[in-house]
Tab-separated table of C-alpha atoms and ligand atoms in Angstrom:
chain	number	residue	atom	x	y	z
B	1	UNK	CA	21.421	-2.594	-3.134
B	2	UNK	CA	22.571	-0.980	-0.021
B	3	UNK	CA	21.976	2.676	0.641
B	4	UNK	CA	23.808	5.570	2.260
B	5	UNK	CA	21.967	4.183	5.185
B	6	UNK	CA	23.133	0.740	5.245
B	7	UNK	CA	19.655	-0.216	4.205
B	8	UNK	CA	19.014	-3.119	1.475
B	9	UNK	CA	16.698	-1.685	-0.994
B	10	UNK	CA	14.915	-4.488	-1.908
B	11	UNK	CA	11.159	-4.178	-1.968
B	12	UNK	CA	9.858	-1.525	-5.537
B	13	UNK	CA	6.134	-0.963	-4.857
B	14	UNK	CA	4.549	0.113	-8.201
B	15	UNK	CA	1.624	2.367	-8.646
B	16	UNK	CA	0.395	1.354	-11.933
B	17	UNK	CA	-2.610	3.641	-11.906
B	18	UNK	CA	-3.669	6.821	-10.495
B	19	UNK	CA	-7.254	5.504	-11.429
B	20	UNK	CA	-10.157	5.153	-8.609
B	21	UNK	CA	-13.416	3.359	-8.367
B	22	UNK	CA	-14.101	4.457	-4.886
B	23	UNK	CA	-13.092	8.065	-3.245
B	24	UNK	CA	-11.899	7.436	0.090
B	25	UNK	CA	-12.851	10.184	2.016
B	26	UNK	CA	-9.198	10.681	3.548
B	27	UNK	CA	-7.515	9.548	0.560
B	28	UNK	CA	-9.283	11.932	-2.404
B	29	UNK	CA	-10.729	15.077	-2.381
B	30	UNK	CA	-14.724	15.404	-2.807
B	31	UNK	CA	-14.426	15.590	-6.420
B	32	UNK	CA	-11.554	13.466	-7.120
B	33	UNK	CA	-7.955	14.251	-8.357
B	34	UNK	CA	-7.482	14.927	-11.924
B	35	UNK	CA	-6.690	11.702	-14.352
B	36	UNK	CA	-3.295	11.857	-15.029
B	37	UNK	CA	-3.716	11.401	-18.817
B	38	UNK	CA	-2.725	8.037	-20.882
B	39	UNK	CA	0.352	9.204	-22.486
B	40	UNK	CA	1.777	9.944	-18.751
B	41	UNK	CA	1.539	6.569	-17.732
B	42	UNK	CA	4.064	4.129	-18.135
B	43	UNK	CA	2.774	1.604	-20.052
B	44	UNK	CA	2.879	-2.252	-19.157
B	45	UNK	CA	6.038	-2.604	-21.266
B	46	UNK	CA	7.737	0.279	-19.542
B	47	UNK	CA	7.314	-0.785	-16.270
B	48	UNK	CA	8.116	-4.112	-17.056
B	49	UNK	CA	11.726	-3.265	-18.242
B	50	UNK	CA	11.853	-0.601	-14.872
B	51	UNK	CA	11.524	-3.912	-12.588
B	52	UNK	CA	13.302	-6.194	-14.491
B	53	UNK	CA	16.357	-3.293	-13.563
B	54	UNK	CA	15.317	-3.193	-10.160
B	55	UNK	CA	15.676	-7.172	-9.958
B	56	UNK	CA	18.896	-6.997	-11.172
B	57	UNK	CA	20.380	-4.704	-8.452
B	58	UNK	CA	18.818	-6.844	-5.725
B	59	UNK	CA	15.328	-5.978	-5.878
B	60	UNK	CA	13.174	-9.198	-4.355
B	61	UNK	CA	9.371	-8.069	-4.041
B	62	UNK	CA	7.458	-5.847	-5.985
B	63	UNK	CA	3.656	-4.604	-4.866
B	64	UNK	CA	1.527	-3.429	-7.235
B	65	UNK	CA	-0.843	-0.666	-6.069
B	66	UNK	CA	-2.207	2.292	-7.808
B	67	UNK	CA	-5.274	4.307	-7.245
B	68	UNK	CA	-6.920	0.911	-7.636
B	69	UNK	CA	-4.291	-1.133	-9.611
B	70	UNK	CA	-7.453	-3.687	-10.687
B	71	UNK	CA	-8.941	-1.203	-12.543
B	72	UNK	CA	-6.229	-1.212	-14.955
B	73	UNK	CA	-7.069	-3.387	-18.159
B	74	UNK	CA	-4.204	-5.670	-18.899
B	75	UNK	CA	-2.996	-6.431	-15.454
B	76	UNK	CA	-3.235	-10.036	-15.427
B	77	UNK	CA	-1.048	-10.663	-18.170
B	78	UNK	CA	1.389	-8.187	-16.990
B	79	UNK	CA	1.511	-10.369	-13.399
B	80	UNK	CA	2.103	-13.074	-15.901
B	81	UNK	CA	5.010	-11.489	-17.303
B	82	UNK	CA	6.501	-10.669	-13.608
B	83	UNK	CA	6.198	-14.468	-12.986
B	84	UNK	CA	8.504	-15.374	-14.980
B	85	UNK	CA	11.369	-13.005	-13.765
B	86	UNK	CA	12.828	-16.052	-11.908
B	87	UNK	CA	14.971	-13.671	-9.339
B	88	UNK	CA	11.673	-11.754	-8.352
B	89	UNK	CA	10.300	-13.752	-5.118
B	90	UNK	CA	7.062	-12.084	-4.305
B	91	UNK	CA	4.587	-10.521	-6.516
B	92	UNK	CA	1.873	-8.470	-4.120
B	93	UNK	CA	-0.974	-6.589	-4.411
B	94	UNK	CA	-2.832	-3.591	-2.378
B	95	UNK	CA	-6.466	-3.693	-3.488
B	96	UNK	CA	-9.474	-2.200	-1.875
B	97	UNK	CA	-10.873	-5.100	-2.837
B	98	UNK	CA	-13.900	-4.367	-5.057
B	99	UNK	CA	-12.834	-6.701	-7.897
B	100	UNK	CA	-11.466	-8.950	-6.014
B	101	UNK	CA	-14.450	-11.710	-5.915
B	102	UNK	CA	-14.038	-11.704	-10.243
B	103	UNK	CA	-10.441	-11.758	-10.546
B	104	UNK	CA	-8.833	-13.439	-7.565
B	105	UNK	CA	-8.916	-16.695	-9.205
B	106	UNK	CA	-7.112	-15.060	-12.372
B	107	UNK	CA	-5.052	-13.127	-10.123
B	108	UNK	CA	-2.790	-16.499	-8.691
B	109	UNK	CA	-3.272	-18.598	-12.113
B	110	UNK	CA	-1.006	-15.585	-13.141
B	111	UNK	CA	1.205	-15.612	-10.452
B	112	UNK	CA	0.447	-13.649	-7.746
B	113	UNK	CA	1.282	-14.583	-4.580
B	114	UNK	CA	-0.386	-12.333	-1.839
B	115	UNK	CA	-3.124	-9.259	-1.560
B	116	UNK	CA	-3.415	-7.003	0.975
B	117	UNK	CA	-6.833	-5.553	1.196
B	118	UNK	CA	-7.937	-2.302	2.743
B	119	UNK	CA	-11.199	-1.909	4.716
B	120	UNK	CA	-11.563	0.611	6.894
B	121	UNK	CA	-15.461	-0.289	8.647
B	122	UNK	CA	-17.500	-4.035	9.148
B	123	UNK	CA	-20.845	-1.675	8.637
B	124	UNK	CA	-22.150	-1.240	5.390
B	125	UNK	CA	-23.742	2.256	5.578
B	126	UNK	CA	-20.464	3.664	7.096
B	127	UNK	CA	-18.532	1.768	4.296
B	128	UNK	CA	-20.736	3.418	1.404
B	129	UNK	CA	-20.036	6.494	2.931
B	130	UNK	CA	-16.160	6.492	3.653
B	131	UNK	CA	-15.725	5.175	0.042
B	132	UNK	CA	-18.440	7.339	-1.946
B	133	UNK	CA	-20.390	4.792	-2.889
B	134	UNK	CA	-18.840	1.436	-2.307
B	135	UNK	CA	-20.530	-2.257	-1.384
B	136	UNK	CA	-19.261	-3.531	1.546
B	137	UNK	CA	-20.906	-6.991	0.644
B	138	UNK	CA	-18.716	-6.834	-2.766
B	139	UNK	CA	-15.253	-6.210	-0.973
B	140	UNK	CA	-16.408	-8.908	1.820
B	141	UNK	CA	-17.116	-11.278	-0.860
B	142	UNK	CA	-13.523	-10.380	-2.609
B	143	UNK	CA	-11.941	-11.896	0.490
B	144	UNK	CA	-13.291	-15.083	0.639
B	145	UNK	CA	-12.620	-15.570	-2.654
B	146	UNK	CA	-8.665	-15.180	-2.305
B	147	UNK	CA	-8.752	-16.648	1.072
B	148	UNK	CA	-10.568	-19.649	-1.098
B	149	UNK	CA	-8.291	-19.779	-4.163
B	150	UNK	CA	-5.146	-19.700	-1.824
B	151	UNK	CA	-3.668	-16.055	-2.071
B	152	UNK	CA	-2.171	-15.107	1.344
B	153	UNK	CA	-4.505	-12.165	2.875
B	154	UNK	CA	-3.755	-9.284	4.791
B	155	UNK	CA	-6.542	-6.334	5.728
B	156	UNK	CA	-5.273	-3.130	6.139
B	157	UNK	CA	-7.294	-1.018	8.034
B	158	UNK	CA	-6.816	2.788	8.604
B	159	UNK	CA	-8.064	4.089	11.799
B	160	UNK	CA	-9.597	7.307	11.954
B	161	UNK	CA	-12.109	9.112	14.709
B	162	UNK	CA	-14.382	9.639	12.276
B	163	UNK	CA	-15.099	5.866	11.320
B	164	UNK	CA	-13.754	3.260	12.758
B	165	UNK	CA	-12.340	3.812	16.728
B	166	UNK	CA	-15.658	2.130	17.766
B	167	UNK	CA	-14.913	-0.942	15.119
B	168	UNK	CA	-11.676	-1.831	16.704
B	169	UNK	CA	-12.481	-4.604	18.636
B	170	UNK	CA	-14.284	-6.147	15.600
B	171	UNK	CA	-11.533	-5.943	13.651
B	172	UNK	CA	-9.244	-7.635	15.966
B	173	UNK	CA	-11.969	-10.324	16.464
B	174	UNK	CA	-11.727	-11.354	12.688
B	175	UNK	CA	-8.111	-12.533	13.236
B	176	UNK	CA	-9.245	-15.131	15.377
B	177	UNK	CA	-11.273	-16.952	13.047
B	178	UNK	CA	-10.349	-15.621	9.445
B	179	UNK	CA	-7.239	-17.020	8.107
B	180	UNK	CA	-5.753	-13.812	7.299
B	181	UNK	CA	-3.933	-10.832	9.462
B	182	UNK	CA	-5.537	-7.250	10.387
B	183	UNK	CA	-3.111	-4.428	10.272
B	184	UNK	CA	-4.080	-1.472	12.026
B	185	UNK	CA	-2.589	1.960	10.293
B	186	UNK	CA	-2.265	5.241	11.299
B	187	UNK	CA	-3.990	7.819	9.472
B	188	UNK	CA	-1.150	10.078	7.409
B	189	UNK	CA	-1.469	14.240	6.514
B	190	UNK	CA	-0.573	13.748	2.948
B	191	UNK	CA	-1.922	16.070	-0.033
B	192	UNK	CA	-4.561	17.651	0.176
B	193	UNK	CA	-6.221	15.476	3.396
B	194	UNK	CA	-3.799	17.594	6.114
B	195	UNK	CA	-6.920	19.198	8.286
B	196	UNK	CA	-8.692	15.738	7.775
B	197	UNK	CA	-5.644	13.684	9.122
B	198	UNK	CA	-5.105	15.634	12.181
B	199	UNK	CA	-8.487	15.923	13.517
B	200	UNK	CA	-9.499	12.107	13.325
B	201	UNK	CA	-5.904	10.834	13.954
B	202	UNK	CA	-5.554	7.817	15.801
B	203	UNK	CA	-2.604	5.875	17.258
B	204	UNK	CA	-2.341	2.069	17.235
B	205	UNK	CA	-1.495	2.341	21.361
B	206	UNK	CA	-5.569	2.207	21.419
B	207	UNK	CA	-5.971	-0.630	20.020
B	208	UNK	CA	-3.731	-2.259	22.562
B	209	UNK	CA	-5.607	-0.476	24.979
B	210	UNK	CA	-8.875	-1.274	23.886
B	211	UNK	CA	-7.450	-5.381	23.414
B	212	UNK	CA	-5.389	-6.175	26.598
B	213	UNK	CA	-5.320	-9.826	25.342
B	214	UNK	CA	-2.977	-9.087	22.665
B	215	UNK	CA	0.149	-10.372	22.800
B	216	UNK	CA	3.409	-9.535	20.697
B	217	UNK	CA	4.227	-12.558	18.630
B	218	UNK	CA	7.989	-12.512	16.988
B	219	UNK	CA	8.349	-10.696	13.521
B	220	UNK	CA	8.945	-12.446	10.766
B	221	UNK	CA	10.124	-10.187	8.688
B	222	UNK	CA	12.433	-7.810	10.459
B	223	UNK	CA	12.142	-5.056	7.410
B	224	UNK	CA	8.025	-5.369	7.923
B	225	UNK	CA	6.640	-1.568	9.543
B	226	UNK	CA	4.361	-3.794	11.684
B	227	UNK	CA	4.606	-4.939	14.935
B	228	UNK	CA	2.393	-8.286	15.712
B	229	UNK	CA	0.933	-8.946	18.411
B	230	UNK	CA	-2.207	-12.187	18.524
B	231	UNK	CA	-5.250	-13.000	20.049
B	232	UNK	CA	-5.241	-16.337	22.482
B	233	UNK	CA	-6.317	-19.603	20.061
B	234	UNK	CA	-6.345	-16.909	16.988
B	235	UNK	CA	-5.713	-18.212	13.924
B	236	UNK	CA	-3.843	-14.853	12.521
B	237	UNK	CA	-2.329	-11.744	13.809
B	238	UNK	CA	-3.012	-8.323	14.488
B	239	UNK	CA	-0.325	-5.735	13.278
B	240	UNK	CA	0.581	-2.149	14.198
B	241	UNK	CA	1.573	0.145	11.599
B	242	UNK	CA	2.929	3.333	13.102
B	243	UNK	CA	4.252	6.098	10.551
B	244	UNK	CA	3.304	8.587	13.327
B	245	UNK	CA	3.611	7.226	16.950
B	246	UNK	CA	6.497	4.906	16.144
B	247	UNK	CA	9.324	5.752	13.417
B	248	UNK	CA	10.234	2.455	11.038
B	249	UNK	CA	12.739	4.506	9.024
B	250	UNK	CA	15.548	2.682	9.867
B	251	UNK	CA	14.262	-1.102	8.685
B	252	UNK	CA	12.590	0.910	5.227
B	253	UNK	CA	14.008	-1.656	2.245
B	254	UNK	CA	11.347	0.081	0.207
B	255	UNK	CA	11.115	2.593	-2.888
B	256	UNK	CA	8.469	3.867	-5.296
B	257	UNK	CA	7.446	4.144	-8.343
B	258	UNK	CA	4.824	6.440	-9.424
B	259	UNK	CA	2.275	5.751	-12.103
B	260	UNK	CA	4.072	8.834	-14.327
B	261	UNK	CA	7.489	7.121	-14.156
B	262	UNK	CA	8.860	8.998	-10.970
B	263	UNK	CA	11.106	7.536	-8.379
B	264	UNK	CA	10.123	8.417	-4.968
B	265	UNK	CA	13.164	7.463	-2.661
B	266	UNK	CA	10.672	8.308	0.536
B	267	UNK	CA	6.745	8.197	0.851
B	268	UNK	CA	7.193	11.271	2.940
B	269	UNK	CA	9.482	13.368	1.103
B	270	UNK	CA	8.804	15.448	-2.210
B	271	UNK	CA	12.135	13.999	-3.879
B	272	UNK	CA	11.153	12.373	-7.081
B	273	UNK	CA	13.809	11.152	-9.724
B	274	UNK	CA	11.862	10.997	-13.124
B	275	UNK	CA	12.647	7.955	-15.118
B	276	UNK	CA	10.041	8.463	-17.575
B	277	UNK	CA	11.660	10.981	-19.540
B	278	UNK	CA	15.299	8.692	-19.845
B	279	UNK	CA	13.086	5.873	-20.494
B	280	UNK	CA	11.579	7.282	-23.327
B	281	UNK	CA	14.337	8.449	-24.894
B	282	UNK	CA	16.154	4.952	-25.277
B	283	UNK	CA	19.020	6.082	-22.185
B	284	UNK	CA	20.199	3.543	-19.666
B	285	UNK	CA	17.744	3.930	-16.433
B	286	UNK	CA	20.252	2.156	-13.946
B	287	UNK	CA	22.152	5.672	-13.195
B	288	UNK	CA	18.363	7.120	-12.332
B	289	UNK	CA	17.958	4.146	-10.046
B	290	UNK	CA	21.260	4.371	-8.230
B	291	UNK	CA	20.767	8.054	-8.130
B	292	UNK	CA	17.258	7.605	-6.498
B	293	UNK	CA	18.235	5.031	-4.155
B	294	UNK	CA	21.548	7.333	-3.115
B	295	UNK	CA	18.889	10.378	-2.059
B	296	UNK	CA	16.960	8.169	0.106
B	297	UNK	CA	16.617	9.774	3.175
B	298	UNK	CA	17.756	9.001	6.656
B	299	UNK	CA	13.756	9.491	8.142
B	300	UNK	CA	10.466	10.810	6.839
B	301	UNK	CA	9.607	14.206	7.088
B	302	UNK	CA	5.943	13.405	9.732
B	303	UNK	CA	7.583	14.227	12.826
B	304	UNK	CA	8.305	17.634	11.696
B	305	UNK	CA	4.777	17.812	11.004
B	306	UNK	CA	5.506	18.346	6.933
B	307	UNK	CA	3.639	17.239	4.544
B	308	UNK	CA	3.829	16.591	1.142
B	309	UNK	CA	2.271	17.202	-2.401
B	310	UNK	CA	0.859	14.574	-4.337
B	311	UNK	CA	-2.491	12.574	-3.098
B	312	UNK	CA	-1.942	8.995	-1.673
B	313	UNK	CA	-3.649	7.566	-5.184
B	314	UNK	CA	-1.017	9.283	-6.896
B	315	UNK	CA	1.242	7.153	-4.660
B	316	UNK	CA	0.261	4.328	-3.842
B	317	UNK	CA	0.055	4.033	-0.249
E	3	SAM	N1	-6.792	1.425	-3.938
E	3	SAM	C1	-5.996	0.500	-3.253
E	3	SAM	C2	-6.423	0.347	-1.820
E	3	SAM	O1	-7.224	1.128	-1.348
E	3	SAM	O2	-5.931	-0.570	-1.192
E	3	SAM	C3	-4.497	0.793	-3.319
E	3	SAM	C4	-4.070	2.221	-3.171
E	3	SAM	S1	-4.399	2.975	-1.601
E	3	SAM	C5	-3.714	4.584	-1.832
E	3	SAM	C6	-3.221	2.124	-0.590
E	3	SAM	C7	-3.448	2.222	0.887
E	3	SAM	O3	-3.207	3.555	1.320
E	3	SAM	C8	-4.854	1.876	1.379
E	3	SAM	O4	-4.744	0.880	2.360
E	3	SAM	C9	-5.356	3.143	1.992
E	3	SAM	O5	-6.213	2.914	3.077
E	3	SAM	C10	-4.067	3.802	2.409
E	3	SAM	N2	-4.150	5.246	2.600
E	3	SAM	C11	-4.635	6.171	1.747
E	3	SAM	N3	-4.522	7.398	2.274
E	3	SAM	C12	-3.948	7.250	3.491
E	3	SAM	C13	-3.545	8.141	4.528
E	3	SAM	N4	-3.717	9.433	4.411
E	3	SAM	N5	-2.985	7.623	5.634
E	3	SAM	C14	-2.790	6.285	5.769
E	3	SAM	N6	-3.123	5.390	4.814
E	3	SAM	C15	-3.702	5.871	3.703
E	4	SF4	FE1	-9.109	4.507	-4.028
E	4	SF4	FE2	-7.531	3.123	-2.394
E	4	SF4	FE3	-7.603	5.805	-2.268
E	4	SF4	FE4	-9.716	4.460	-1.466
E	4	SF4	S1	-7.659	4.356	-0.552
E	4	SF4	S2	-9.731	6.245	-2.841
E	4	SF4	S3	-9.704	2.756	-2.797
E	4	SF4	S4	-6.861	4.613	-3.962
């Protein structure tokens, strides 16, 4: 589907929880966000028949993400479900990885195909810390386990002055020997993390600077927000994620779906199209999708320094 734009919409990214085990110190509040409550969520069968409409207008990958999308009971039979929508070509996953070690083998006997995992710092005090209260071991332990049962792997790690600018060379480092790429992401004001975001903001330039042996490797996916670039002899790549320094608007094939059933054309923009409510009351959804993928905006609203309401784990990142 082709938007106002000239942009193929073809990538849904679904938050299928606002659920957390860990809270990320620039992600949630101190105290957490309050549970959305059951009712509000679209259940499995809901969003089922929500992608299955999004396949049929041209929609080719779908990334599940939540809060912490393995949290939610029932997951691996819904991935089951997805597998067998024969148009859909790439079932993902955004985890921060602290099931993962359990449930990657389950994960691709069900179909997935690849898992991105977030991890912000190699040191486990500073990763107990950032997370309030996670085990670094654990999520370490998750990724061998998909790299071992054949998922694809991808770490995606935020930088921020307050943990990780001395880490970055470490990171890069593990793409020479892991079978797997390290994304580097700048650190978003979204919610209710605005003061946080702009005093430890980082841009990805620094970790060319601090890596002069990087060098950009051809994309191969032109719609990807990452630049690559590779270590000499490494076996993967190191990619630049740039919301802030460097605008990707114009490649974005993406939309989103919130875990209460809203649309969100743009990460960075308040417009929401609720589907929930249609849903529920036995209407056709396709004029809510065409509607939500008409509003997409040209470009996100960061350069102009706005922000927007809802957390990132009401989102999905
Ligand atoms: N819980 C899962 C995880 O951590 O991967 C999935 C949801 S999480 C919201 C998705 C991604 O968003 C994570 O990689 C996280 O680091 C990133 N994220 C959260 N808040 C962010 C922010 N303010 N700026 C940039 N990335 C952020
Ligand atoms: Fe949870 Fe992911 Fe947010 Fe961390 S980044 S609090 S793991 S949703």
């Amino acid at each position: 589907m082709i938007d106002r734009f000239g942009r193929d919409i073809n990538y849904l990214r679904v938050s299928i929880t606002d659920r957390c085990n860990y809270r990320c110190q620039y992600c949630m509040p101190h105290d957490g966000v309050k549970n959305m409550a059951h009712e509000e969520l679209l259940s499995f069968e809901e969003l089922y028949l929500v992608i299955h409409q999004f396949v049929n207008i041209g929609v080719k990958k779908v990334r599940l993400t939540g809060g912490e999308p393995l949290v939610r009971k029932g997951i691996l039979g819904f991935i089951q479900s997805l597998s067998h929508i024969t148009a859909l070509e790439d079932i993902a996953l955004t985890t921060n990885g602290s099931l993962l070690k359990t449930m990657a083998a389950d994960l691709k006997r069900n179909g997935l195909h690849r898992v991105n995992v977030s991890l912000d710092t190699l040191k486990p005090d500073r990763f107990h810390r950032l997370t309030r209260g996670g085990d670094l071991q654990n999520v370490l332990d998750g990724i061998s386990e998909a790299l071992n049962v054949g998922l694809k792997v991808k770490l995606n790690c935020v930088l921020s002055k307050d943990i990780n600018i001395d880490e970055i060379v470490d990171f890069v480092k593990l793409s020479r020997d892991w079978k797997l790429d390290v994304r580097f992401i700048e650190l978003m004001p979204i919610g209710e993390n605005v003061d946080y975001a702009l005093k430890h903001y980082v841009s990805t330039q620094e970790v060319l600077r601090l890596c002069p042996d990087l060098t950009p490797t051809e994309a191969l996916d032109p719609s990807s927000p990452a630049r690559y670039f590779q270590l000499p002899d490494a076996i993967g790549k190191v990619g630049l994620i740039s919301p802030l320094s460097c605008n990707f608007c114009n490649d974005c094939n993406r939309i989103r779906l919130t875990p209460d059933g809203k649309l969100k054309p743009c990460l960075h923009n308040d417009v929401e199209i609720d589907l929930r409510t249609p849903l529920r009351y036995g209407e056709n959804i396709m004029p809510y999708i065409l509607e939500a993928i008409n509003v997409k905006p040209e470009k996100h609203l960061l350069d102009q320094h706005k922000t927007i309401v809802r957390q990132m784990s009401q989102i999905g990142g």
